[in-house]
Amino acid sequence: MAIQSFNPPQRTLMGPGPSDVSQRVLAALARPTIGHLDPAFIGMMDEVKQLLQYAFQTSNSNTMAISAPGSAGMEACFVNLITPEDTVVVCRNGVFGARMIENVNRIGAKLVIVDSPWGRAVDPQLLEDALHKNPQANFVAFVHAETSTGARSDAKTLCEIAKRHQCLTIVDAVTSLGGNELRVDDWGIDAVYSGSQKCLSCVPGISPVSFSEQASEVISNRTLPVQSWFLDQSLVMGYWSGTGKRAYHHTAPVNSLYALHESLLMLQQEGLENSWARHQKQHDALANGLTKLGLEFIVPESERLPQLNSVYIPKGIDDAKVRQFLLQEYNLEIGAGLGQFAGQAWRIGLMGFTARSENVALCLAALESAFTKFK
Ligand SMILES: *Cc1c(COP(=O)(O)O)cnc(C)c1O
């Protein structure tokens, strides 16, 4: 049979990302492609940068969108800042902290791991203790919003501790940006990365990043070249900044950046605090309904992410069957458990455009009918 055009089914995306993309963002994506060095495009890139500075709450001039997914943003932060001479403390409380460790190991830097239980925030006291024991440490890295478990760590306190020990901070804000409070400058975050497809509700494949002045200095003072040519910030910045002519580095994903521009504009128009409050409000409604259905949250209430709700799968309920039923009968995607929670938990996302009352109602109704069917 001849291959036909691909028309995806209409889903409601309540997993760990991608989240639902609004018609407004999809319409931006479909606008005519122009040259990536066209002055009109460069003007738009400058606006993306401004909008990102707002979303991150930073005045860092070294703020941009990397042309690759969140994992590339993570890698960019690590390979640009860290050399084999450095000692990096990585706080691990889920899958993404473990990936930070992988990055440090591949660079060949000295590594100190601070483990907190999965499903809990990073314990600040454990970081404090590790920094006392390892006075040579010069970087601290942690995940603000651990999407594998739904735990929110206290980024402000962790950064304060790191700063008291003269460490630069690297923070994963892939799931937190736009969904819960994040203040890059006020909290002393030196390098931060995010993703387009979580609470920004843009198409996947772009990673916003921002580097403080101190972090930018570390990068420009490097003598050892960054091992990745593509992610080398000293080269990428020539493409993303400066007045006048931009140097060609790679071809930006032109239309995806239109989409990012639109989704960031929507965030600015809504207001960052309002967006955080909307996520919290929808989370409260969902949590209330899930509890009524007899589901138990993994994360204690004070450490929960509003945008990622992880609950234990009830005893006697078949994980795969339920998720397949939701997809087939309700066009609803929820997330499976990851890592230590594989097969034991569901991860229900309320990210960005997905965080609306109608989706909360849909999800609760769909789960209730699944439980009736598969009991
Ligand atoms: C999704 C996610 C990533 C990876 O982003 P990709 O776009 O899938 O590469 C990294 N960290 C966290 C916390 C995430 O949720």
XYZ file of C-alpha atoms and ligand atoms in Angstrom:
390
model
C 0.000 0.000 0.000
C 1.229 3.479 -0.812
C 2.339 5.531 2.139
C -0.117 8.304 2.951
C 0.368 11.634 4.671
C 0.640 11.203 8.404
C -2.306 12.486 10.408
C -1.739 11.963 14.115
C -4.681 11.118 16.388
C -5.979 13.956 18.575
C -4.692 13.162 22.057
C -4.815 14.895 25.387
C -1.273 14.760 26.711
C -1.187 14.303 30.476
C 2.147 12.565 30.738
C 5.626 13.813 31.644
C 5.931 15.735 28.339
C 5.335 16.608 25.617
C 2.315 18.529 26.850
C -0.585 19.731 24.707
C 0.391 22.375 22.175
C -2.234 25.082 21.652
C -3.665 25.974 18.249
C -2.041 29.360 18.652
C 1.442 27.825 18.901
C 0.737 25.320 16.105
C -0.366 28.203 13.886
C 2.909 30.007 14.568
C 4.792 26.849 13.580
C 3.042 26.796 10.202
C 4.127 30.316 9.176
C 6.461 30.605 6.168
C 10.030 29.497 6.688
C 12.550 32.310 6.186
C 16.339 32.323 6.197
C 17.925 31.859 9.610
C 20.141 34.908 9.044
C 17.283 37.031 7.657
C 17.165 40.301 9.640
C 13.493 39.614 10.403
C 14.433 36.269 11.920
C 17.299 37.733 13.935
C 14.894 40.338 15.327
C 12.637 37.491 16.428
C 15.573 35.661 18.058
C 16.285 38.787 20.101
C 12.678 38.749 21.300
C 12.937 35.048 22.182
C 15.932 35.951 24.308
C 14.015 38.735 26.094
C 11.026 36.476 26.662
C 13.326 33.772 28.041
C 14.946 36.279 30.405
C 11.457 36.998 31.724
C 10.518 33.311 32.029
C 13.771 32.528 33.873
C 13.616 35.802 35.873
C 17.144 36.690 34.899
C 19.033 39.548 33.354
C 21.766 37.173 32.083
C 22.767 38.297 28.609
C 23.979 34.755 27.968
C 20.429 33.427 27.570
C 19.305 31.536 24.477
C 17.536 28.510 23.074
C 19.706 25.554 22.084
C 18.567 23.828 18.883
C 18.041 20.435 20.500
C 15.981 18.887 23.321
C 16.391 19.336 27.071
C 19.072 16.644 27.245
C 21.272 18.825 25.032
C 20.687 21.759 27.377
C 21.880 19.561 30.228
C 24.934 18.492 28.294
C 25.678 22.094 27.234
C 25.771 23.243 30.858
C 28.100 20.436 31.898
C 30.541 20.383 28.983
C 30.935 24.159 28.852
C 31.514 24.702 32.558
C 33.300 21.603 33.773
C 36.779 20.283 33.064
C 38.555 17.205 34.446
C 40.135 19.436 37.133
C 36.798 20.221 38.750
C 34.890 18.568 41.563
C 31.149 18.433 41.050
C 28.600 17.594 43.711
C 25.525 16.082 42.065
C 22.348 15.666 44.101
C 20.408 12.645 42.930
C 16.783 11.881 43.772
C 15.602 10.421 40.472
C 16.397 9.605 36.857
C 17.531 13.054 35.761
C 20.017 13.494 38.601
C 21.512 10.193 37.461
C 21.949 11.648 33.978
C 23.864 14.580 35.465
C 26.218 12.030 37.023
C 26.669 10.417 33.621
C 27.663 13.806 32.185
C 30.241 14.438 34.932
C 31.718 10.955 34.491
C 32.108 11.390 30.755
C 33.930 14.677 31.284
C 36.227 12.879 33.719
C 35.752 15.388 36.550
C 35.770 14.390 40.216
C 32.310 13.450 41.356
C 30.592 13.584 44.733
C 27.099 12.072 44.815
C 24.503 13.192 47.323
C 21.650 10.688 47.324
C 18.190 11.500 48.608
C 15.325 9.003 48.444
C 13.335 8.826 45.210
C 10.018 10.610 45.614
C 11.478 13.147 48.045
C 13.107 16.549 47.614
C 16.902 16.755 47.799
C 17.804 16.970 51.490
C 19.671 20.287 51.993
C 21.470 18.961 55.082
C 23.032 16.162 53.019
C 24.362 18.744 50.551
C 25.740 20.824 53.426
C 27.496 17.745 54.855
C 28.960 16.768 51.470
C 30.364 20.260 50.944
C 31.976 20.220 54.413
C 33.610 16.901 53.620
C 34.722 18.010 50.145
C 36.018 21.587 50.453
C 37.621 21.351 46.998
C 34.179 21.067 45.327
C 33.489 23.973 42.966
C 30.158 22.996 41.362
C 26.813 21.862 42.721
C 24.210 20.390 40.367
C 20.648 19.309 41.054
C 17.252 18.874 39.417
C 14.670 21.438 40.516
C 11.623 19.459 39.337
C 12.357 15.689 39.192
C 9.958 14.537 36.492
C 10.678 10.879 37.219
C 9.120 11.146 40.687
C 7.161 14.416 40.893
C 9.348 15.874 43.665
C 10.200 19.573 43.888
C 13.478 20.460 45.547
C 14.079 23.730 47.375
C 16.281 25.322 44.737
C 16.665 28.568 46.678
C 18.053 26.843 49.785
C 20.280 24.466 47.803
C 21.798 27.400 45.912
C 22.343 29.341 49.151
C 24.288 26.397 50.568
C 26.316 26.028 47.368
C 27.178 29.746 47.368
C 28.300 29.660 51.005
C 30.792 27.009 49.888
C 31.955 29.044 46.857
C 30.391 26.694 44.329
C 28.732 27.531 41.035
C 25.281 26.023 40.599
C 23.859 24.027 37.675
C 20.101 23.568 37.830
C 17.799 21.395 35.717
C 14.613 23.418 35.239
C 13.233 21.364 32.351
C 9.921 20.707 34.056
C 9.847 23.682 36.427
C 10.110 26.574 33.934
C 6.657 28.153 33.696
C 5.052 25.588 36.026
C 6.292 26.527 39.482
C 8.305 29.310 41.081
C 11.788 29.688 39.599
C 13.949 32.794 40.087
C 17.319 32.372 38.452
C 18.916 35.663 39.569
C 17.395 35.936 43.049
C 18.298 32.356 43.888
C 21.868 32.486 42.549
C 21.588 29.940 39.771
C 24.678 30.053 37.513
C 23.630 27.696 34.751
C 20.083 26.611 34.052
C 18.484 24.625 31.252
C 14.937 23.775 30.324
C 12.875 22.208 27.553
C 10.261 23.512 25.154
C 7.754 20.657 25.533
C 6.927 20.705 29.235
C 5.332 23.721 30.934
C 6.011 25.988 27.957
C 3.731 23.742 25.853
C 5.746 24.257 22.714
C 6.800 21.550 20.275
C 9.668 19.338 21.508
C 13.236 19.839 20.401
C 14.427 23.146 21.856
C 16.266 23.785 25.090
C 16.319 27.241 26.685
C 19.508 27.868 28.679
C 20.954 30.749 30.669
C 24.395 31.360 32.160
C 25.246 33.909 34.871
C 28.070 36.379 34.377
C 30.323 34.273 36.579
C 29.511 31.130 34.598
C 30.080 32.977 31.330
C 33.502 34.045 32.618
C 34.387 30.453 33.439
C 33.469 29.535 29.872
C 35.453 32.348 28.272
C 38.510 31.649 30.474
C 38.684 27.996 29.492
C 41.997 26.858 28.057
C 40.789 23.332 27.291
C 38.409 23.491 24.306
C 34.857 22.309 24.961
C 34.691 18.671 23.864
C 31.487 19.274 21.871
C 31.796 21.599 18.899
C 28.028 21.893 18.478
C 27.346 22.800 22.098
C 30.367 25.106 22.553
C 28.748 28.245 23.995
C 31.599 30.507 22.913
C 30.652 29.669 19.312
C 26.872 29.484 19.773
C 26.830 32.932 21.404
C 28.193 34.441 18.212
C 24.990 33.290 16.586
C 22.588 34.339 19.346
C 23.953 37.710 20.377
C 25.545 40.962 19.403
C 24.274 43.815 17.336
C 24.691 43.665 13.602
C 25.906 40.605 11.773
C 25.569 37.135 13.256
C 28.068 34.418 12.559
C 26.712 31.227 11.013
C 27.138 28.357 13.403
C 24.303 25.967 12.510
C 20.878 26.413 10.971
C 18.373 27.194 13.703
C 15.077 25.249 13.651
C 13.374 28.315 12.198
C 9.718 27.312 12.521
C 10.198 25.688 15.921
C 11.567 29.010 17.136
C 8.435 30.787 15.865
C 6.523 28.318 18.034
C 8.763 28.959 21.036
C 8.366 32.710 20.548
C 4.568 32.293 20.576
C 4.496 30.039 23.630
C 6.787 32.390 25.568
C 4.617 35.317 24.521
C 1.560 33.458 25.856
C 3.393 32.956 29.146
C 4.277 36.643 29.331
C 0.707 37.667 28.511
C -0.685 35.367 31.172
C 1.965 36.494 33.653
C 4.491 34.132 35.230
C 2.933 34.232 38.711
C -0.508 33.598 37.216
C 0.838 30.598 35.351
C 2.356 29.182 38.554
C -0.973 29.757 40.330
C -2.934 28.079 37.528
C -0.746 24.976 37.757
C -1.249 24.874 41.520
C -5.018 25.321 41.231
C -5.390 22.529 38.674
C -3.099 20.312 40.720
C -5.261 20.854 43.824
C -8.379 19.836 41.882
C -6.690 16.778 40.390
C -5.145 15.703 43.696
C -8.519 15.975 45.369
C -10.139 13.781 42.705
C -7.317 11.231 42.657
C -7.504 10.873 46.429
C -11.259 10.300 46.168
C -10.533 7.529 43.658
C -8.355 5.936 46.329
C -5.018 6.774 44.721
C -2.022 7.527 46.878
C 0.598 10.141 46.067
C 4.253 9.163 46.172
C 5.549 12.596 47.183
C 4.627 14.292 50.504
C 2.360 17.279 49.903
C 4.918 19.975 50.752
C 7.387 18.613 48.179
C 4.955 17.936 45.337
C 5.193 19.395 41.873
C 1.831 20.706 40.722
C 2.678 19.870 37.112
C 3.675 16.231 37.659
C 1.502 14.044 39.841
C 2.938 10.656 40.643
C 0.629 8.124 42.265
C 0.997 4.464 43.134
C -0.876 2.064 40.865
C -3.554 0.397 43.032
C -3.006 -3.262 43.911
C -4.581 -5.647 41.403
C -4.756 -3.044 38.632
C -2.883 -3.793 35.410
C -0.679 -0.807 34.537
C -0.408 -1.400 30.789
C -4.096 -2.288 30.355
C -5.264 0.892 32.032
C -2.953 3.141 30.057
C -3.940 1.437 26.811
C -7.645 1.836 27.687
C -7.172 5.552 28.419
C -5.421 6.014 25.103
C -7.926 4.026 23.046
C -11.162 5.094 24.707
C -10.342 8.614 25.808
C -7.413 9.617 23.592
C -5.727 10.365 26.880
C -2.045 9.798 27.541
C -0.707 9.525 31.073
C 2.881 8.615 31.947
C 4.215 5.271 33.112
C 6.555 4.965 36.079
C 10.245 5.517 35.399
C 13.380 4.039 36.972
C 12.677 2.800 40.510
C 8.952 3.410 39.964
C 8.625 1.528 36.657
C 5.468 -0.584 36.811
C 4.549 0.859 40.224
C 3.385 4.374 39.499
C 1.636 6.622 37.056
C 2.823 10.108 36.311
C -0.015 12.459 35.480
C 1.165 15.684 33.929
C -0.543 19.058 34.160
C 1.968 20.999 32.168
C 1.441 24.350 30.481
C -1.559 24.386 28.154
C -2.634 20.997 29.512
C -3.233 22.493 32.978
C -6.932 23.269 32.488
C -10.110 22.234 34.331
C -11.505 20.260 31.398
C -8.444 18.013 31.381
C -8.609 17.419 35.112
C -12.241 16.358 34.680
C -11.410 14.152 31.690
C -8.588 12.393 33.489
C -10.636 11.695 36.616
C -13.593 10.395 34.604
C -11.367 8.219 32.428
C -9.556 6.698 35.406
C -12.825 6.012 37.171
C -14.202 4.140 34.166
C -10.939 2.204 33.815
C -11.109 1.137 37.457
C -14.709 0.003 37.033
C -13.774 -1.986 33.945
C -10.589 -3.620 35.244
C -11.450 -4.176 38.896
C 12.243 15.846 30.082
C 13.377 16.127 30.991
C 14.707 16.186 30.550
C 15.114 15.824 29.138
O 14.504 16.600 28.195
P 14.400 16.030 26.676
O 13.753 17.167 25.951
O 13.564 14.795 26.755
O 15.762 15.750 26.198
C 15.689 16.514 31.462
N 15.392 16.783 32.744
C 14.135 16.717 33.221
C 13.869 17.028 34.652
C 13.094 16.383 32.360
O 11.843 16.328 32.827
